[in-house]
Amino acid sequence: MGQKKIVIIGAGVVGCSTAYYLNKMGQRNITVIEQGPLFETGGSTSHAPGLVFQLGFSKVLTTLANQTVEAFKELSHEGQPSFYSVGSLEVANTQERLDDLKRKAGVAKSWGMEAFVLSPEECVEKCSLINPGNILGGLYVPSDGIAKPLRAIDEMADFSKSCGTEFYGNTEVTGVEVVEGQVKAVETSAGRFEADFIICCAGFWGPRIGEMVGVTIPLQPIAHQYVFSNDLQELATESEEVTAPLIRDQDNAMYFRQVFNGLGIGSYQHEALPVEVSEIAKYGETKEMPSVKPFTPEHFYGKPWQDAQNLIPGLKHAGVKRGINGIFSFTPDGMPLLGESQKVRGFWVAEAIWVTHSAGVGKQMAEWIVNGAPTVDLELCDINRFDSYAQSPAYYKKRSIENYEKVYDVHHPFMPPETSRDMRVSPYYMRQTTLGAYFNEKSGWEQAQWYEANDALVAKYEKNILNREGWAAQYWSPIIEAEQLHTRQYAGLYDVTSTKKRLEISGEGALEFLQHLTTSNIDIPIGQVMSTLMLHELAGIKDEIRVIRTAASNFFVLCTGAVEANWIKKQLPVSSSIVIQDLTAGTCGLSVIGPNANKIMDALDPQTFEKSKWVNGQSKEVYIKNVPVLVVFDSYVGTEGWEFFTTLDQGLQLWDVLFDAGRQNQLIAAGDRALESLRIESLSIKSGKDYWSEHDPYEVGIDQLVDLNKPTFIGKEALLDRKEKGPSQLLTKLILDDPSMVVMGYEPILYEGKVAGFVTSAGYDYNLEKGIVYAVLSPEAVNNGSRFSIEYFGQHYSAKKLDHSAVITK
């Protein structure tokens, strides 16, 4: 990217980090605008306690935290550090929490971090303030610590100023000029600033800026309690701000950090205290800074204060000096909001970011803007991940509050959300409810996980079903396994409405557009289905998509979700006559899968579905009874199957026709969990689950979807470079030796005693009668090893490479 006029709104730690890294990458025409003073602006950065717990079950957030720590360590200010590496302790009061900490210690290895599970006595050795009688153990992360963001900001701003960046404090943004969907300028109290790119780093004021350009920024500001104790006798001789490790007591929703001779104590025990952006004062209008609300003692004195004293007895004599209710931003899924809005070109967002991830976000934002893609996969953070349903305040406010209330819970990957449900339902919802569907949510859709109506099948397959225990048995039912086994033997009817985004790309130039977008030759016959890849500019896999040519200049495209759909739209030139229509909300999908699938379709309409008239990878627009349907005949989860797409108004009738026709051939309605199990059992890999945009096709083993004879496609040159350099990691299939063992995902894999990678997908193969996993491993381990060890809740289970040459994609 050449030199651009860039305006950053917000001079907190995120805005300054972004400016800093943009300057390091050679951008010079940068302006930073801040409504408060420079640099204690009055936003969340100004009052944040600075605790940096890097490790989490999210790989992307852990990576961003790692990068933040690396940056802050290099940014000392006037001889004072911007980061104190004092370590952290997470303590467990319950066995469930202790088990979760063991799982977390395993994930630390997966993400390349050090973490150690300690006994109560060992916890006291790390921090003598703790009462060991109230805990069962803890997790120690030596690289965690305390960030001093204002010191880091001063250093980053000094560097940026030396590169020509201009900072304007006490300058209010009053408007944003947008012309034909492209940002042009920022209007402020200090005048007008022209801009090719605007980066909104305004923190919880971000939604106000978003309104100026017509972009929803779905975050909810919530006040959170933080108190300062008086001096503790145990810290009386301390002269440094912090030498003791951070402490997190998640069972009691509290955390602690040393502040010279006392402690800072944060509590999530209180009810959520949402704050409307319109209610937040401007800097100077109140005694406290705008990001601080008056302390509410009724939410602290009681159980929180008692829990704090139970863990740290020295607090009984110290008491509390003062407290605040500091405002932070929460989102519907707990992830940041990053990237360029698809609605308005040039409007970038970096919002809902804690100090923990701040510099990492700034680094990735700079890479994204300058290089066209970040080096870290940010799909889960992309501002465009929310469809219109999730941009409703009624949705994102409730869900954000729920995330606040559950922030310190033990989170299971299949735990369903409680609020903002029934936002999107397929036309089959009525039938699914009658069949006793257990629902979870995917992209706002109510998605049946399994059906209680199939409970009788459990007895039928009882001898084959692997009953799960412990963590794997939570939010699980043996019905899932029965549905999987029944589909393998007979057939299953699956609601696939929520599994993919459905786009229609049409008009003059549609073929050429898709040729540029994908790695395969899309000039296929009408009625043919093709799986292909989209790469970003650095040759990482943006998505695997399926393309169906329905007419000479008409294509039906199935992509993973909203992020990928919006990325496709972003590639379209402004002046193009090509039309990209999102059909997802108005259409629905069903699949009939299993050995009896062809029998069912033949019984339904022998003339239309005669097997000799169909070949694998073919589609036709037909009528099933009186329902107009786009039918796809293709291989799916290891067997031939049929996929059907129709409009929402015809969906219920299609369900009934297929369900009735399948009765004589043992067709059952089956849930999404069985479908996922079938995918893994058939060795099918999945975008966003087994590989990300950090991976290239050669690392994943799906380079058969790449046609290097094509003159050009996005990422081709970078892909050739990556191919020549060789893979940095490889996707590999393993089976566990223990026939009664299954794992869940993200567990570390060891080769010759060293961490070689981690599990992506995990399931059970009923043909092999063994647990099966996909794993991202180092090339050295893949090429030299055949035996591996998988760590699961601190225990090690042996596994070996599965010798199957073909990799199936989905």
PDB file of N, CA, C and O in Angstrom, residues 622-629 646 650 653-654 657:
ATOM      1  N   VAL A 622     -35.083 -28.364  -9.864  1.00  0.00           N
ATOM      2  CA  VAL A 622     -36.196 -29.278 -10.141  1.00  0.00           C
ATOM      3  C   VAL A 622     -37.361 -28.940  -9.213  1.00  0.00           C
ATOM      4  O   VAL A 622     -37.248 -28.103  -8.309  1.00  0.00           O
ATOM      5  N   TYR A 623     -38.458 -29.625  -9.414  1.00  0.00           N
ATOM      6  CA  TYR A 623     -39.589 -29.588  -8.490  1.00  0.00           C
ATOM      7  C   TYR A 623     -39.633 -30.912  -7.731  1.00  0.00           C
ATOM      8  O   TYR A 623     -39.571 -31.988  -8.337  1.00  0.00           O
ATOM      9  N   ILE A 624     -39.738 -30.835  -6.433  1.00  0.00           N
ATOM     10  CA  ILE A 624     -40.037 -32.004  -5.612  1.00  0.00           C
ATOM     11  C   ILE A 624     -41.470 -31.819  -5.138  1.00  0.00           C
ATOM     12  O   ILE A 624     -41.750 -30.935  -4.322  1.00  0.00           O
ATOM     13  N   LYS A 625     -42.368 -32.638  -5.700  1.00  0.00           N
ATOM     14  CA  LYS A 625     -43.807 -32.356  -5.604  1.00  0.00           C
ATOM     15  C   LYS A 625     -44.027 -30.968  -6.214  1.00  0.00           C
ATOM     16  O   LYS A 625     -43.663 -30.733  -7.358  1.00  0.00           O
ATOM     17  N   ASN A 626     -44.530 -30.020  -5.407  1.00  0.00           N
ATOM     18  CA  ASN A 626     -44.705 -28.682  -5.976  1.00  0.00           C
ATOM     19  C   ASN A 626     -43.716 -27.669  -5.400  1.00  0.00           C
ATOM     20  O   ASN A 626     -43.932 -26.460  -5.469  1.00  0.00           O
ATOM     21  N   VAL A 627     -42.607 -28.161  -4.833  1.00  0.00           N
ATOM     22  CA  VAL A 627     -41.607 -27.282  -4.221  1.00  0.00           C
ATOM     23  C   VAL A 627     -40.442 -27.075  -5.198  1.00  0.00           C
ATOM     24  O   VAL A 627     -39.787 -28.046  -5.592  1.00  0.00           O
ATOM     25  N   PRO A 628     -40.162 -25.830  -5.600  1.00  0.00           N
ATOM     26  CA  PRO A 628     -38.990 -25.579  -6.445  1.00  0.00           C
ATOM     27  C   PRO A 628     -37.711 -25.686  -5.617  1.00  0.00           C
ATOM     28  O   PRO A 628     -37.569 -25.033  -4.583  1.00  0.00           O
ATOM     29  N   VAL A 629     -36.786 -26.528  -6.084  1.00  0.00           N
ATOM     30  CA  VAL A 629     -35.604 -26.844  -5.284  1.00  0.00           C
ATOM     31  C   VAL A 629     -34.358 -26.821  -6.160  1.00  0.00           C
ATOM     32  O   VAL A 629     -34.373 -27.308  -7.290  1.00  0.00           O
ATOM     33  N   THR A 646     -34.248 -24.302  -0.961  1.00  0.00           N
ATOM     34  CA  THR A 646     -35.479 -23.699  -1.436  1.00  0.00           C
ATOM     35  C   THR A 646     -35.744 -22.434  -0.638  1.00  0.00           C
ATOM     36  O   THR A 646     -34.968 -22.076   0.268  1.00  0.00           O
ATOM     37  N   GLN A 650     -41.331 -22.338   1.341  1.00  0.00           N
ATOM     38  CA  GLN A 650     -41.533 -23.700   0.869  1.00  0.00           C
ATOM     39  C   GLN A 650     -40.796 -24.742   1.720  1.00  0.00           C
ATOM     40  O   GLN A 650     -40.926 -25.941   1.499  1.00  0.00           O
ATOM     41  N   GLN A 653     -42.835 -27.551   3.745  1.00  0.00           N
ATOM     42  CA  GLN A 653     -43.389 -28.555   2.849  1.00  0.00           C
ATOM     43  C   GLN A 653     -42.300 -29.500   2.351  1.00  0.00           C
ATOM     44  O   GLN A 653     -42.523 -30.713   2.244  1.00  0.00           O
ATOM     45  N   LEU A 654     -41.108 -28.965   2.072  1.00  0.00           N
ATOM     46  CA  LEU A 654     -39.995 -29.814   1.627  1.00  0.00           C
ATOM     47  C   LEU A 654     -39.617 -30.810   2.712  1.00  0.00           C
ATOM     48  O   LEU A 654     -39.374 -31.985   2.434  1.00  0.00           O
ATOM     49  N   VAL A 657     -42.240 -33.599   2.814  1.00  0.00           N
ATOM     50  CA  VAL A 657     -42.165 -34.491   1.655  1.00  0.00           C
ATOM     51  C   VAL A 657     -40.989 -35.458   1.802  1.00  0.00           C
ATOM     52  O   VAL A 657     -41.132 -36.665   1.592  1.00  0.00           O
TER      53      VAL A 657
END
